[in-house]
C-alpha cells in the first residue's frame, strides 16, 4: 500500500509518497506567492485546490490513501455550495487587531486560555478574523454559509464532506480543547452558528475517496511534523530550524494559566495536548547574512567558514531579531544587532555568531518551557548542518538527533493516512520505522559565557518602547 502526505505550507505545497515501510518513493514541491499589503495577507482560495488537484493529476506512483496537513488559521468563507465568497485570509494576516481587543475585553486572557489553551488573543486567530469580516464586510458576511480552515476546504473539494479535525481548530479560540467541541459562548459573541462550522473528527479517520484514493483526516502542520519525527511522548521534543524556529513538546494535560506566560497549548492528535514555542527569526538570519554579505556562497560554505572560529566568536554576540522577538519575550519592535565588535572579527565570526545566537534561542525557549527533556529531534534546513547540530547539543546539554527523512510533515500525513485505512494499527505502532540519521551528544564545549553574553545583550537592547 502506498501512502501520501500533502503538506500545504505558507508559500509552498510539498507532497511525498511512502510505502508501508515508510520508505519515500517520490516527492515534489510547488511554490506560490501570497498577496500582501501592510497587515493584509490573502490568497485566491481556489488556487489552493488547483495546486493540490494538479499534483494528484500528475502522480507518477499510484496512491492508495492520503492525508493533508496545513497551517491552522488560514480562513476560507464560502456559500452553501462551497464556493468561496472572498479571497482566503491567510494565517499571517493581522488586520483584526480591534476585534482581538474586543474579544479580550469581553472574555479576558485567563478565561480564553482555560477553555482554548491560547494565552494571547491576537489578530491572527480565526475568531478575530470572522468578527472583522462581520464588522467590515457585511455583504460578504451575508453570503457566508460555510466556514472552512484550509485543510477542511481541501477535504471538502476532495470528498464533498464538510468535516474538520480537532488539532486544526485548536487556535481558533472557539474550540474547547477540554471537551473537544465548539465553545458556544465565543460563537455567540462573534455571531457564528454551529451550522456554519464543519463536523469535528479525530485525526487519522477516513472521510471519503477521490478517484479511488482514500482520503483521511490529517493534522495541523506542527502536529503532523512531530508524528513524522516520532515525537509522541514526554521527554522527546522537536525543534524545527527553518525560516523560524518552532519547538514542539507533547504533554498530558493543559498547564495552569500563568499571567506572564505566552506558551500556547494545543490539542494533539491523540486526544492529549502539546506545547509550542516559536521564534520569528532562525534560519532566516543566516539566509539574510548569506545573501547580503556572502554573494555566491552556499550554506555549506558558511559552515566551512564558521567551523574554525572558536566557541564564543571571540566576544561577538548576535541578537536574531530581524522580525522582532516572540518567545519568551514578545516585542515586535525588537531589532537584530551585533555587539562586542573588534577589528579582529571577520566574516567567519559573523556567520558563527548567527548560528550561536539561534542555539541560544533554543536553550532559552527550552528553559522557558521548563521541561524534562532527554532528546531533541532536529528538523528543517538547520538539521543539515552537523556543525549547528553539535553546537545546539553543547549549548543545551541535550542529545540532538537528525532523521533520515527530513520531510516529516509529509511523513506524518502518510502515517495518519495509514492509520485511517487500517494499514497501521496506530501512530505508535510505526515509530520503529522512523529512522535516525545522526546523533549529536554534548561534547563538553562550554558555552556558558556565550549564553550570558546573549542574555546580557538581550536585557539591554530588547526593551519594549
PDB file of N, CA and C in Angstrom, residues 44-125:
ATOM      1  N   UNK A  44      -5.890  33.640  -3.358  1.00  0.00           N
ATOM      2  CA  UNK A  44      -7.098  33.180  -4.040  1.00  0.00           C
ATOM      3  C   UNK A  44      -7.420  31.768  -3.558  1.00  0.00           C
ATOM      4  N   UNK A  45      -8.567  31.619  -2.901  1.00  0.00           N
ATOM      5  CA  UNK A  45      -8.868  30.359  -2.219  1.00  0.00           C
ATOM      6  C   UNK A  45      -8.847  29.162  -3.160  1.00  0.00           C
ATOM      7  N   UNK A  46      -9.403  29.329  -4.355  1.00  0.00           N
ATOM      8  CA  UNK A  46      -9.475  28.196  -5.265  1.00  0.00           C
ATOM      9  C   UNK A  46      -8.105  27.745  -5.745  1.00  0.00           C
ATOM     10  N   UNK A  47      -7.087  28.603  -5.636  1.00  0.00           N
ATOM     11  CA  UNK A  47      -5.742  28.225  -6.071  1.00  0.00           C
ATOM     12  C   UNK A  47      -5.173  27.116  -5.189  1.00  0.00           C
ATOM     13  N   UNK A  48      -5.523  27.109  -3.919  1.00  0.00           N
ATOM     14  CA  UNK A  48      -5.053  26.020  -3.052  1.00  0.00           C
ATOM     15  C   UNK A  48      -5.508  24.672  -3.633  1.00  0.00           C
ATOM     16  N   UNK A  49      -6.783  24.613  -4.003  1.00  0.00           N
ATOM     17  CA  UNK A  49      -7.314  23.378  -4.558  1.00  0.00           C
ATOM     18  C   UNK A  49      -6.704  23.077  -5.920  1.00  0.00           C
ATOM     19  N   UNK A  50      -6.511  24.098  -6.738  1.00  0.00           N
ATOM     20  CA  UNK A  50      -5.908  23.886  -8.058  1.00  0.00           C
ATOM     21  C   UNK A  50      -4.532  23.234  -7.931  1.00  0.00           C
ATOM     22  N   UNK A  51      -3.722  23.725  -6.994  1.00  0.00           N
ATOM     23  CA  UNK A  51      -2.367  23.197  -6.827  1.00  0.00           C
ATOM     24  C   UNK A  51      -2.413  21.742  -6.379  1.00  0.00           C
ATOM     25  N   UNK A  52      -3.262  21.448  -5.387  1.00  0.00           N
ATOM     26  CA  UNK A  52      -3.362  20.070  -4.893  1.00  0.00           C
ATOM     27  C   UNK A  52      -3.905  19.155  -5.975  1.00  0.00           C
ATOM     28  N   UNK A  53      -4.941  19.579  -6.684  1.00  0.00           N
ATOM     29  CA  UNK A  53      -5.520  18.744  -7.743  1.00  0.00           C
ATOM     30  C   UNK A  53      -4.498  18.466  -8.837  1.00  0.00           C
ATOM     31  N   UNK A  54      -3.737  19.505  -9.227  1.00  0.00           N
ATOM     32  CA  UNK A  54      -2.720  19.313 -10.259  1.00  0.00           C
ATOM     33  C   UNK A  54      -1.655  18.320  -9.813  1.00  0.00           C
ATOM     34  N   UNK A  55      -1.291  18.367  -8.538  1.00  0.00           N
ATOM     35  CA  UNK A  55      -0.329  17.392  -8.020  1.00  0.00           C
ATOM     36  C   UNK A  55      -0.899  15.975  -8.100  1.00  0.00           C
ATOM     37  N   UNK A  56      -2.162  15.814  -7.774  1.00  0.00           N
ATOM     38  CA  UNK A  56      -2.776  14.484  -7.837  1.00  0.00           C
ATOM     39  C   UNK A  56      -2.960  14.019  -9.282  1.00  0.00           C
ATOM     40  N   UNK A  57      -3.180  14.951 -10.193  1.00  0.00           N
ATOM     41  CA  UNK A  57      -3.356  14.589 -11.602  1.00  0.00           C
ATOM     42  C   UNK A  57      -2.069  14.057 -12.223  1.00  0.00           C
ATOM     43  N   UNK A  58      -0.919  14.486 -11.690  1.00  0.00           N
ATOM     44  CA  UNK A  58       0.345  14.091 -12.317  1.00  0.00           C
ATOM     45  C   UNK A  58       1.103  13.021 -11.511  1.00  0.00           C
ATOM     46  N   UNK A  59       0.388  12.287 -10.673  1.00  0.00           N
ATOM     47  CA  UNK A  59       1.046  11.264  -9.864  1.00  0.00           C
ATOM     48  C   UNK A  59       1.793  10.262 -10.741  1.00  0.00           C
ATOM     49  N   UNK A  60       3.071  10.046 -10.430  1.00  0.00           N
ATOM     50  CA  UNK A  60       3.878   9.055 -11.147  1.00  0.00           C
ATOM     51  C   UNK A  60       3.838   7.701 -10.451  1.00  0.00           C
ATOM     52  N   UNK A  61       3.427   7.715  -9.180  1.00  0.00           N
ATOM     53  CA  UNK A  61       3.348   6.489  -8.382  1.00  0.00           C
ATOM     54  C   UNK A  61       1.912   6.346  -7.891  1.00  0.00           C
ATOM     55  N   UNK A  62       1.316   5.171  -7.996  1.00  0.00           N
ATOM     56  CA  UNK A  62      -0.062   5.000  -7.517  1.00  0.00           C
ATOM     57  C   UNK A  62      -0.168   5.231  -6.014  1.00  0.00           C
ATOM     58  N   UNK A  63      -1.285   5.804  -5.589  1.00  0.00           N
ATOM     59  CA  UNK A  63      -1.511   6.132  -4.178  1.00  0.00           C
ATOM     60  C   UNK A  63      -2.812   5.484  -3.722  1.00  0.00           C
ATOM     61  N   UNK A  64      -2.760   4.833  -2.561  1.00  0.00           N
ATOM     62  CA  UNK A  64      -3.945   4.184  -2.006  1.00  0.00           C
ATOM     63  C   UNK A  64      -4.698   5.073  -1.023  1.00  0.00           C
ATOM     64  N   UNK A  65      -3.965   5.882  -0.253  1.00  0.00           N
ATOM     65  CA  UNK A  65      -4.599   6.749   0.741  1.00  0.00           C
ATOM     66  C   UNK A  65      -3.720   7.965   0.975  1.00  0.00           C
ATOM     67  N   UNK A  66      -4.353   9.079   1.382  1.00  0.00           N
ATOM     68  CA  UNK A  66      -3.579  10.285   1.677  1.00  0.00           C
ATOM     69  C   UNK A  66      -4.217  11.065   2.819  1.00  0.00           C
ATOM     70  N   UNK A  67      -3.392  11.900   3.446  1.00  0.00           N
ATOM     71  CA  UNK A  67      -3.856  12.866   4.443  1.00  0.00           C
ATOM     72  C   UNK A  67      -3.109  14.170   4.210  1.00  0.00           C
ATOM     73  N   UNK A  68      -3.742  15.254   4.620  1.00  0.00           N
ATOM     74  CA  UNK A  68      -3.218  16.596   4.385  1.00  0.00           C
ATOM     75  C   UNK A  68      -2.960  17.295   5.703  1.00  0.00           C
ATOM     76  N   UNK A  69      -1.833  18.008   5.789  1.00  0.00           N
ATOM     77  CA  UNK A  69      -1.626  18.928   6.902  1.00  0.00           C
ATOM     78  C   UNK A  69      -1.527  20.344   6.358  1.00  0.00           C
ATOM     79  N   UNK A  70      -2.006  21.308   7.142  1.00  0.00           N
ATOM     80  CA  UNK A  70      -1.931  22.712   6.748  1.00  0.00           C
ATOM     81  C   UNK A  70      -1.641  23.557   7.979  1.00  0.00           C
ATOM     82  N   UNK A  71      -1.351  24.840   7.732  1.00  0.00           N
ATOM     83  CA  UNK A  71      -1.283  25.800   8.827  1.00  0.00           C
ATOM     84  C   UNK A  71      -2.679  25.941   9.436  1.00  0.00           C
ATOM     85  N   UNK A  72      -2.728  26.406  10.686  1.00  0.00           N
ATOM     86  CA  UNK A  72      -4.009  26.400  11.407  1.00  0.00           C
ATOM     87  C   UNK A  72      -4.988  27.484  10.977  1.00  0.00           C
ATOM     88  N   UNK A  73      -4.573  28.734  10.879  1.00  0.00           N
ATOM     89  CA  UNK A  73      -5.528  29.840  10.949  1.00  0.00           C
ATOM     90  C   UNK A  73      -5.956  30.417   9.601  1.00  0.00           C
ATOM     91  N   UNK A  74      -5.554  29.830   8.489  1.00  0.00           N
ATOM     92  CA  UNK A  74      -5.976  30.347   7.191  1.00  0.00           C
ATOM     93  C   UNK A  74      -7.463  30.056   6.984  1.00  0.00           C
ATOM     94  N   UNK A  75      -8.222  31.110   6.693  1.00  0.00           N
ATOM     95  CA  UNK A  75      -9.676  31.074   6.743  1.00  0.00           C
ATOM     96  C   UNK A  75     -10.266  31.217   5.339  1.00  0.00           C
ATOM     97  N   UNK A  76     -11.237  30.333   5.007  1.00  0.00           N
ATOM     98  CA  UNK A  76     -11.925  30.381   3.714  1.00  0.00           C
ATOM     99  C   UNK A  76     -13.430  30.394   3.975  1.00  0.00           C
ATOM    100  N   UNK A  77     -14.103  31.432   3.474  1.00  0.00           N
ATOM    101  CA  UNK A  77     -15.543  31.581   3.639  1.00  0.00           C
ATOM    102  C   UNK A  77     -16.226  31.262   2.321  1.00  0.00           C
ATOM    103  N   UNK A  78     -17.309  30.481   2.375  1.00  0.00           N
ATOM    104  CA  UNK A  78     -17.987  30.056   1.145  1.00  0.00           C
ATOM    105  C   UNK A  78     -19.504  30.172   1.282  1.00  0.00           C
ATOM    106  N   UNK A  79     -20.174  30.016   0.129  1.00  0.00           N
ATOM    107  CA  UNK A  79     -21.628  29.912   0.148  1.00  0.00           C
ATOM    108  C   UNK A  79     -22.024  28.478   0.503  1.00  0.00           C
ATOM    109  N   UNK A  80     -23.308  28.170   0.395  1.00  0.00           N
ATOM    110  CA  UNK A  80     -23.797  26.852   0.790  1.00  0.00           C
ATOM    111  C   UNK A  80     -23.187  25.729  -0.056  1.00  0.00           C
ATOM    112  N   UNK A  81     -22.826  26.045  -1.300  1.00  0.00           N
ATOM    113  CA  UNK A  81     -22.261  25.042  -2.197  1.00  0.00           C
ATOM    114  C   UNK A  81     -20.746  24.913  -2.088  1.00  0.00           C
ATOM    115  N   UNK A  82     -20.136  25.659  -1.185  1.00  0.00           N
ATOM    116  CA  UNK A  82     -18.687  25.575  -1.025  1.00  0.00           C
ATOM    117  C   UNK A  82     -17.903  26.448  -1.977  1.00  0.00           C
ATOM    118  N   UNK A  83     -18.553  27.432  -2.590  1.00  0.00           N
ATOM    119  CA  UNK A  83     -17.865  28.372  -3.476  1.00  0.00           C
ATOM    120  C   UNK A  83     -17.366  29.562  -2.662  1.00  0.00           C
ATOM    121  N   UNK A  84     -16.071  29.874  -2.697  1.00  0.00           N
ATOM    122  CA  UNK A  84     -15.543  30.985  -1.893  1.00  0.00           C
ATOM    123  C   UNK A  84     -16.229  32.304  -2.236  1.00  0.00           C
ATOM    124  N   UNK A  85     -16.541  33.086  -1.207  1.00  0.00           N
ATOM    125  CA  UNK A  85     -17.191  34.382  -1.396  1.00  0.00           C
ATOM    126  C   UNK A  85     -16.191  35.536  -1.277  1.00  0.00           C
ATOM    127  N   UNK A  86     -14.954  35.232  -0.951  1.00  0.00           N
ATOM    128  CA  UNK A  86     -13.860  36.208  -0.936  1.00  0.00           C
ATOM    129  C   UNK A  86     -12.548  35.437  -0.943  1.00  0.00           C
ATOM    130  N   UNK A  87     -11.439  36.160  -1.059  1.00  0.00           N
ATOM    131  CA  UNK A  87     -10.130  35.513  -1.007  1.00  0.00           C
ATOM    132  C   UNK A  87      -9.893  34.921   0.388  1.00  0.00           C
ATOM    133  N   UNK A  88      -9.052  33.894   0.447  1.00  0.00           N
ATOM    134  CA  UNK A  88      -8.672  33.323   1.737  1.00  0.00           C
ATOM    135  C   UNK A  88      -7.912  34.365   2.551  1.00  0.00           C
ATOM    136  N   UNK A  89      -8.205  34.430   3.846  1.00  0.00           N
ATOM    137  CA  UNK A  89      -7.458  35.283   4.766  1.00  0.00           C
ATOM    138  C   UNK A  89      -6.387  34.399   5.396  1.00  0.00           C
ATOM    139  N   UNK A  90      -5.148  34.627   5.022  1.00  0.00           N
ATOM    140  CA  UNK A  90      -4.039  33.749   5.406  1.00  0.00           C
ATOM    141  C   UNK A  90      -3.702  33.952   6.890  1.00  0.00           C
ATOM    142  N   UNK A  91      -3.145  32.928   7.505  1.00  0.00           N
ATOM    143  CA  UNK A  91      -2.878  32.965   8.946  1.00  0.00           C
ATOM    144  C   UNK A  91      -2.041  34.166   9.356  1.00  0.00           C
ATOM    145  N   UNK A  92      -1.136  34.637   8.485  1.00  0.00           N
ATOM    146  CA  UNK A  92      -0.268  35.763   8.803  1.00  0.00           C
ATOM    147  C   UNK A  92      -1.012  37.094   8.884  1.00  0.00           C
ATOM    148  N   UNK A  93      -2.234  37.149   8.395  1.00  0.00           N
ATOM    149  CA  UNK A  93      -2.995  38.391   8.314  1.00  0.00           C
ATOM    150  C   UNK A  93      -3.257  38.964   9.711  1.00  0.00           C
ATOM    151  N   UNK A  94      -2.993  40.268   9.868  1.00  0.00           N
ATOM    152  CA  UNK A  94      -3.104  40.912  11.179  1.00  0.00           C
ATOM    153  C   UNK A  94      -4.076  42.084  11.183  1.00  0.00           C
ATOM    154  N   UNK A  95      -5.055  42.077  10.293  1.00  0.00           N
ATOM    155  CA  UNK A  95      -5.954  43.233  10.198  1.00  0.00           C
ATOM    156  C   UNK A  95      -6.925  43.330  11.379  1.00  0.00           C
ATOM    157  N   UNK A  96      -7.187  42.214  12.061  1.00  0.00           N
ATOM    158  CA  UNK A  96      -8.277  42.158  13.045  1.00  0.00           C
ATOM    159  C   UNK A  96      -7.829  42.542  14.451  1.00  0.00           C
ATOM    160  N   UNK A  97      -7.002  43.573  14.568  1.00  0.00           N
ATOM    161  CA  UNK A  97      -6.493  43.961  15.896  1.00  0.00           C
ATOM    162  C   UNK A  97      -7.602  44.499  16.799  1.00  0.00           C
ATOM    163  N   UNK A  98      -8.495  45.311  16.265  1.00  0.00           N
ATOM    164  CA  UNK A  98      -9.580  45.859  17.086  1.00  0.00           C
ATOM    165  C   UNK A  98     -10.519  44.750  17.557  1.00  0.00           C
ATOM    166  N   UNK A  99     -10.747  43.778  16.701  1.00  0.00           N
ATOM    167  CA  UNK A  99     -11.606  42.650  17.081  1.00  0.00           C
ATOM    168  C   UNK A  99     -10.948  41.808  18.169  1.00  0.00           C
ATOM    169  N   UNK A 100      -9.628  41.638  18.085  1.00  0.00           N
ATOM    170  CA  UNK A 100      -8.906  40.914  19.134  1.00  0.00           C
ATOM    171  C   UNK A 100      -9.044  41.640  20.471  1.00  0.00           C
ATOM    172  N   UNK A 101      -8.939  42.960  20.436  1.00  0.00           N
ATOM    173  CA  UNK A 101      -9.088  43.755  21.660  1.00  0.00           C
ATOM    174  C   UNK A 101     -10.500  43.632  22.223  1.00  0.00           C
ATOM    175  N   UNK A 102     -11.484  43.588  21.346  1.00  0.00           N
ATOM    176  CA  UNK A 102     -12.870  43.452  21.802  1.00  0.00           C
ATOM    177  C   UNK A 102     -13.105  42.097  22.464  1.00  0.00           C
ATOM    178  N   UNK A 103     -12.534  41.051  21.885  1.00  0.00           N
ATOM    179  CA  UNK A 103     -12.679  39.708  22.469  1.00  0.00           C
ATOM    180  C   UNK A 103     -11.972  39.633  23.810  1.00  0.00           C
ATOM    181  N   UNK A 104     -10.784  40.223  23.897  1.00  0.00           N
ATOM    182  CA  UNK A 104     -10.061  40.210  25.173  1.00  0.00           C
ATOM    183  C   UNK A 104     -10.829  40.986  26.232  1.00  0.00           C
ATOM    184  N   UNK A 105     -11.418  42.121  25.851  1.00  0.00           N
ATOM    185  CA  UNK A 105     -12.187  42.915  26.804  1.00  0.00           C
ATOM    186  C   UNK A 105     -13.414  42.148  27.303  1.00  0.00           C
ATOM    187  N   UNK A 106     -13.999  41.348  26.426  1.00  0.00           N
ATOM    188  CA  UNK A 106     -15.211  40.598  26.803  1.00  0.00           C
ATOM    189  C   UNK A 106     -14.893  39.379  27.656  1.00  0.00           C
ATOM    190  N   UNK A 107     -13.836  38.630  27.302  1.00  0.00           N
ATOM    191  CA  UNK A 107     -13.589  37.347  27.964  1.00  0.00           C
ATOM    192  C   UNK A 107     -12.376  37.363  28.891  1.00  0.00           C
ATOM    193  N   UNK A 108     -11.341  38.138  28.546  1.00  0.00           N
ATOM    194  CA  UNK A 108     -10.112  38.130  29.333  1.00  0.00           C
ATOM    195  C   UNK A 108      -9.204  36.979  28.940  1.00  0.00           C
ATOM    196  N   UNK A 109      -7.902  37.180  29.076  1.00  0.00           N
ATOM    197  CA  UNK A 109      -6.916  36.167  28.682  1.00  0.00           C
ATOM    198  C   UNK A 109      -7.074  34.874  29.462  1.00  0.00           C
ATOM    199  N   UNK A 110      -7.340  34.972  30.750  1.00  0.00           N
ATOM    200  CA  UNK A 110      -7.398  33.775  31.598  1.00  0.00           C
ATOM    201  C   UNK A 110      -8.511  32.831  31.154  1.00  0.00           C
ATOM    202  N   UNK A 111      -9.695  33.363  30.922  1.00  0.00           N
ATOM    203  CA  UNK A 111     -10.801  32.506  30.514  1.00  0.00           C
ATOM    204  C   UNK A 111     -10.548  31.890  29.146  1.00  0.00           C
ATOM    205  N   UNK A 112     -10.044  32.695  28.218  1.00  0.00           N
ATOM    206  CA  UNK A 112      -9.755  32.170  26.880  1.00  0.00           C
ATOM    207  C   UNK A 112      -8.728  31.043  26.970  1.00  0.00           C
ATOM    208  N   UNK A 113      -7.677  31.229  27.767  1.00  0.00           N
ATOM    209  CA  UNK A 113      -6.663  30.173  27.902  1.00  0.00           C
ATOM    210  C   UNK A 113      -7.259  28.915  28.525  1.00  0.00           C
ATOM    211  N   UNK A 114      -8.031  29.072  29.577  1.00  0.00           N
ATOM    212  CA  UNK A 114      -8.535  27.901  30.300  1.00  0.00           C
ATOM    213  C   UNK A 114      -9.505  27.085  29.455  1.00  0.00           C
ATOM    214  N   UNK A 115     -10.098  27.687  28.442  1.00  0.00           N
ATOM    215  CA  UNK A 115     -11.004  26.938  27.567  1.00  0.00           C
ATOM    216  C   UNK A 115     -10.305  26.490  26.283  1.00  0.00           C
ATOM    217  N   UNK A 116      -9.474  27.371  25.709  1.00  0.00           N
ATOM    218  CA  UNK A 116      -8.913  27.077  24.382  1.00  0.00           C
ATOM    219  C   UNK A 116      -7.424  26.734  24.395  1.00  0.00           C
ATOM    220  N   UNK A 117      -6.705  27.048  25.473  1.00  0.00           N
ATOM    221  CA  UNK A 117      -5.264  26.795  25.524  1.00  0.00           C
ATOM    222  C   UNK A 117      -4.422  27.909  24.937  1.00  0.00           C
ATOM    223  N   UNK A 118      -5.071  28.976  24.454  1.00  0.00           N
ATOM    224  CA  UNK A 118      -4.333  30.080  23.835  1.00  0.00           C
ATOM    225  C   UNK A 118      -4.166  31.221  24.837  1.00  0.00           C
ATOM    226  N   UNK A 119      -2.915  31.556  25.218  1.00  0.00           N
ATOM    227  CA  UNK A 119      -2.700  32.544  26.282  1.00  0.00           C
ATOM    228  C   UNK A 119      -2.772  33.987  25.815  1.00  0.00           C
ATOM    229  N   UNK A 120      -2.786  34.185  24.510  1.00  0.00           N
ATOM    230  CA  UNK A 120      -2.893  35.532  23.964  1.00  0.00           C
ATOM    231  C   UNK A 120      -4.063  35.595  22.995  1.00  0.00           C
ATOM    232  N   UNK A 121      -4.639  36.770  22.857  1.00  0.00           N
ATOM    233  CA  UNK A 121      -5.726  36.972  21.902  1.00  0.00           C
ATOM    234  C   UNK A 121      -5.191  37.915  20.846  1.00  0.00           C
ATOM    235  N   UNK A 122      -4.895  37.371  19.678  1.00  0.00           N
ATOM    236  CA  UNK A 122      -4.235  38.138  18.627  1.00  0.00           C
ATOM    237  C   UNK A 122      -5.100  38.179  17.372  1.00  0.00           C
ATOM    238  N   UNK A 123      -4.734  39.085  16.480  1.00  0.00           N
ATOM    239  CA  UNK A 123      -5.499  39.269  15.244  1.00  0.00           C
ATOM    240  C   UNK A 123      -5.429  38.063  14.317  1.00  0.00           C
ATOM    241  N   UNK A 124      -4.489  37.173  14.529  1.00  0.00           N
ATOM    242  CA  UNK A 124      -4.355  36.019  13.634  1.00  0.00           C
ATOM    243  C   UNK A 124      -5.415  34.945  13.885  1.00  0.00           C
ATOM    244  N   UNK A 125      -6.012  34.915  15.065  1.00  0.00           N
ATOM    245  CA  UNK A 125      -6.945  33.828  15.382  1.00  0.00           C
ATOM    246  C   UNK A 125      -8.222  33.954  14.540  1.00  0.00           C
TER     247      UNK A 125
END
